[in-house]
Amino acid sequence: FLQLEGTSSDIDSSSIALVYNQDSTGNASNIYFGKSRGTSLGANTALNAADDRLGNISFQGNDGTQFVDAAHIRAFTDGTPGANDMPGRLIFATTADGGTSPTERVRITKDGYFGINHTSPGTRLVVKQNNGTAYNNQAQTSSANAALFLNTNGHTSGGTYTGFQFNITGDS
């Protein structure tokens, strides 16, 4: 565990900088998070389950008593790992005003599906209201990879929906 603390008004007083100096386009500084199912140092034991947490970036603020999570970004396995196969997903979570812990807001799955306020997007883009009503439960045309429907009359159900269809070139 490494902890850096600083009291200077200089933003660099408690920062970490990784700088890579080389005249090339293929290299850069890196931070690696790793996970093994091993039980000893240096173990090389394969992951064997979906939903293993691979890494976490936590953003915290002090409430006067303790540090409290405001937001986090987490990586998980998103399917069953195998030899040279590590399916993954990213979760972005924030804490609402008056909330006590971060709530998932955005998910990117192993399939490249993107869910906003939705934990199991089944298409390229799913956007839901906080109450869970999906905006894109409409049938998509064969040329669209994602459709987004916005309620334009302020109601949470029914009413008039305006559709925006995103046509994405390349892999579908």
Coordinates of C-alpha atoms in Angstrom, one line a residue:
F1 CA 0.0 0.0 0.0
L2 CA 1.4 3.4 -1.0
Q3 CA -0.1 6.6 0.2
L4 CA 1.1 10.1 -0.7
E5 CA -0.1 13.1 1.2
G6 CA 0.7 16.7 0.8
T7 CA -0.3 20.1 2.2
S8 CA 1.1 22.5 -0.4
S9 CA -1.2 24.5 -2.6
D10 CA 0.9 23.1 -5.5
I11 CA -1.2 20.4 -7.2
D12 CA 1.9 18.3 -7.6
S13 CA 2.5 17.9 -3.9
S14 CA 0.6 14.6 -3.7
S15 CA 0.6 13.5 -7.4
I16 CA 2.2 10.7 -9.3
A17 CA 3.6 11.4 -12.7
L18 CA 4.5 8.6 -15.2
V19 CA 6.6 10.0 -18.1
Y20 CA 7.8 7.9 -21.0
N21 CA 10.5 9.6 -23.1
Q22 CA 11.1 7.9 -26.4
D23 CA 10.8 9.0 -30.0
S24 CA 8.1 6.4 -31.0
T25 CA 4.4 6.1 -31.5
G26 CA 3.8 2.7 -30.0
N27 CA 4.8 3.1 -26.4
A28 CA 3.6 5.1 -23.4
S29 CA 3.5 5.0 -19.6
N30 CA 1.2 2.4 -18.1
I31 CA -0.5 1.4 -14.9
Y32 CA -1.4 -2.2 -14.6
F33 CA -4.0 -3.8 -12.4
G34 CA -3.7 -7.6 -12.1
K35 CA -5.8 -10.4 -10.6
S36 CA -5.0 -14.1 -10.1
R37 CA -6.9 -16.8 -8.2
G38 CA -3.6 -17.8 -6.5
T39 CA -3.2 -17.7 -2.8
S40 CA 0.5 -17.0 -2.6
L41 CA 2.9 -14.3 -3.9
G42 CA 3.9 -14.9 -7.5
A43 CA 1.1 -17.4 -8.1
N44 CA -0.1 -17.8 -11.6
T45 CA -3.6 -19.2 -11.1
A46 CA -6.2 -18.7 -13.8
L47 CA -9.4 -16.8 -13.2
N48 CA -12.3 -19.2 -13.8
A49 CA -15.5 -17.1 -13.3
A50 CA -17.4 -14.2 -14.6
D51 CA -17.6 -11.1 -12.4
D52 CA -14.1 -11.3 -10.9
R53 CA -13.1 -7.7 -10.0
L54 CA -9.9 -6.9 -11.9
G55 CA -9.3 -3.4 -10.7
N56 CA -10.8 -0.3 -9.1
I57 CA -10.1 3.4 -9.3
S58 CA -11.9 5.1 -6.3
F59 CA -12.5 8.9 -6.0
Q60 CA -13.1 9.9 -2.4
G61 CA -13.7 13.1 -0.4
N62 CA -13.5 13.7 3.3
D63 CA -16.8 14.4 5.1
G64 CA -15.1 15.8 8.2
T65 CA -14.9 12.4 9.8
Q66 CA -13.6 10.0 7.1
F67 CA -13.0 9.6 3.4
V68 CA -16.2 8.6 1.6
D69 CA -16.6 7.2 -2.0
A70 CA -17.9 9.8 -4.4
A71 CA -17.3 7.8 -7.6
H72 CA -15.4 4.8 -8.9
I73 CA -14.4 3.1 -12.1
R74 CA -14.2 -0.7 -11.9
A75 CA -13.2 -3.5 -14.3
F76 CA -14.6 -7.0 -14.1
T77 CA -14.4 -10.2 -16.1
D78 CA -17.5 -10.3 -18.3
G79 CA -17.8 -14.0 -19.1
T80 CA -15.7 -17.1 -18.5
P81 CA -12.0 -16.5 -19.0
G82 CA -9.9 -19.1 -20.9
A83 CA -6.4 -19.4 -22.4
N84 CA -5.5 -16.0 -23.8
D85 CA -9.1 -15.0 -23.4
M86 CA -10.1 -12.5 -20.7
P87 CA -13.6 -10.9 -21.5
G88 CA -14.0 -7.7 -19.6
R89 CA -16.4 -4.9 -18.8
L90 CA -16.1 -1.4 -17.3
I91 CA -18.4 0.1 -14.7
F92 CA -18.6 3.8 -14.0
A93 CA -20.5 4.8 -10.8
T94 CA -21.3 8.0 -9.0
T95 CA -22.9 8.9 -5.7
A96 CA -26.1 11.0 -5.8
D97 CA -26.5 14.0 -3.5
G98 CA -27.7 12.5 -0.2
G99 CA -26.6 9.0 -1.2
T100 CA -24.2 6.8 0.8
S101 CA -22.4 4.9 -1.9
P102 CA -21.7 5.0 -5.7
T103 CA -24.4 3.7 -8.0
E104 CA -23.6 2.2 -11.4
R105 CA -24.4 4.9 -14.1
V106 CA -22.6 3.5 -17.2
R107 CA -21.5 0.0 -18.3
I108 CA -19.4 -1.0 -21.2
T109 CA -19.7 -4.8 -21.9
K110 CA -17.3 -7.3 -23.5
D111 CA -19.5 -7.0 -26.6
G112 CA -18.9 -3.2 -26.8
Y113 CA -22.5 -2.6 -25.7
F114 CA -22.9 0.7 -23.8
G115 CA -25.6 1.0 -21.1
I116 CA -26.5 4.3 -19.4
N117 CA -28.5 3.6 -16.2
H118 CA -28.8 0.0 -17.5
T119 CA -26.8 -2.9 -16.2
S120 CA -27.4 -5.4 -19.0
P121 CA -27.5 -3.6 -22.4
G122 CA -28.4 -6.0 -25.2
T123 CA -27.7 -3.5 -28.0
R124 CA -24.9 -1.1 -28.9
L125 CA -26.6 1.7 -26.9
V126 CA -29.2 1.5 -24.2
V127 CA -30.3 4.7 -22.3
K128 CA -32.7 4.4 -19.4
Q129 CA -34.2 7.0 -17.1
N130 CA -33.3 6.7 -13.4
N131 CA -36.7 4.9 -12.9
G132 CA -35.6 2.1 -15.3
T133 CA -37.9 3.0 -18.3
A134 CA -35.9 2.3 -21.4
Y135 CA -35.7 4.9 -24.1
N136 CA -34.6 2.5 -26.8
N137 CA -36.9 -0.5 -26.5
Q138 CA -38.1 0.3 -30.1
A139 CA -37.2 -2.0 -33.0
Q140 CA -34.1 -0.9 -34.8
T141 CA -33.7 -0.9 -38.5
S142 CA -31.1 -3.3 -40.0
S143 CA -28.9 -0.3 -40.8
A144 CA -28.8 1.0 -37.3
N145 CA -26.5 -0.1 -34.5
A146 CA -28.3 1.9 -31.9
A147 CA -31.4 3.9 -31.5
L148 CA -32.3 6.5 -28.8
F149 CA -35.8 7.6 -28.2
L150 CA -36.4 10.7 -26.0
N151 CA -39.7 11.5 -24.3
T152 CA -40.4 15.1 -25.5
N153 CA -43.5 15.8 -23.4
G154 CA -42.0 15.4 -19.9
H155 CA -43.9 12.2 -18.9
T156 CA -42.2 9.1 -17.6
S157 CA -44.4 6.8 -19.7
G158 CA -46.5 7.1 -22.8
G159 CA -46.6 10.4 -24.6
T160 CA -44.7 11.5 -27.7
Y161 CA -41.2 10.1 -28.4
T162 CA -38.7 11.6 -30.8
G163 CA -36.3 9.1 -32.3
F164 CA -32.7 9.5 -33.1
Q165 CA -31.1 6.7 -35.0
F166 CA -27.4 6.4 -35.0
N167 CA -25.9 4.7 -38.1
I168 CA -22.4 3.5 -37.3
T169 CA -20.1 2.3 -40.0
G170 CA -17.7 -0.5 -39.5
D171 CA -18.2 -3.5 -37.3
S172 CA -21.8 -4.0 -36.1

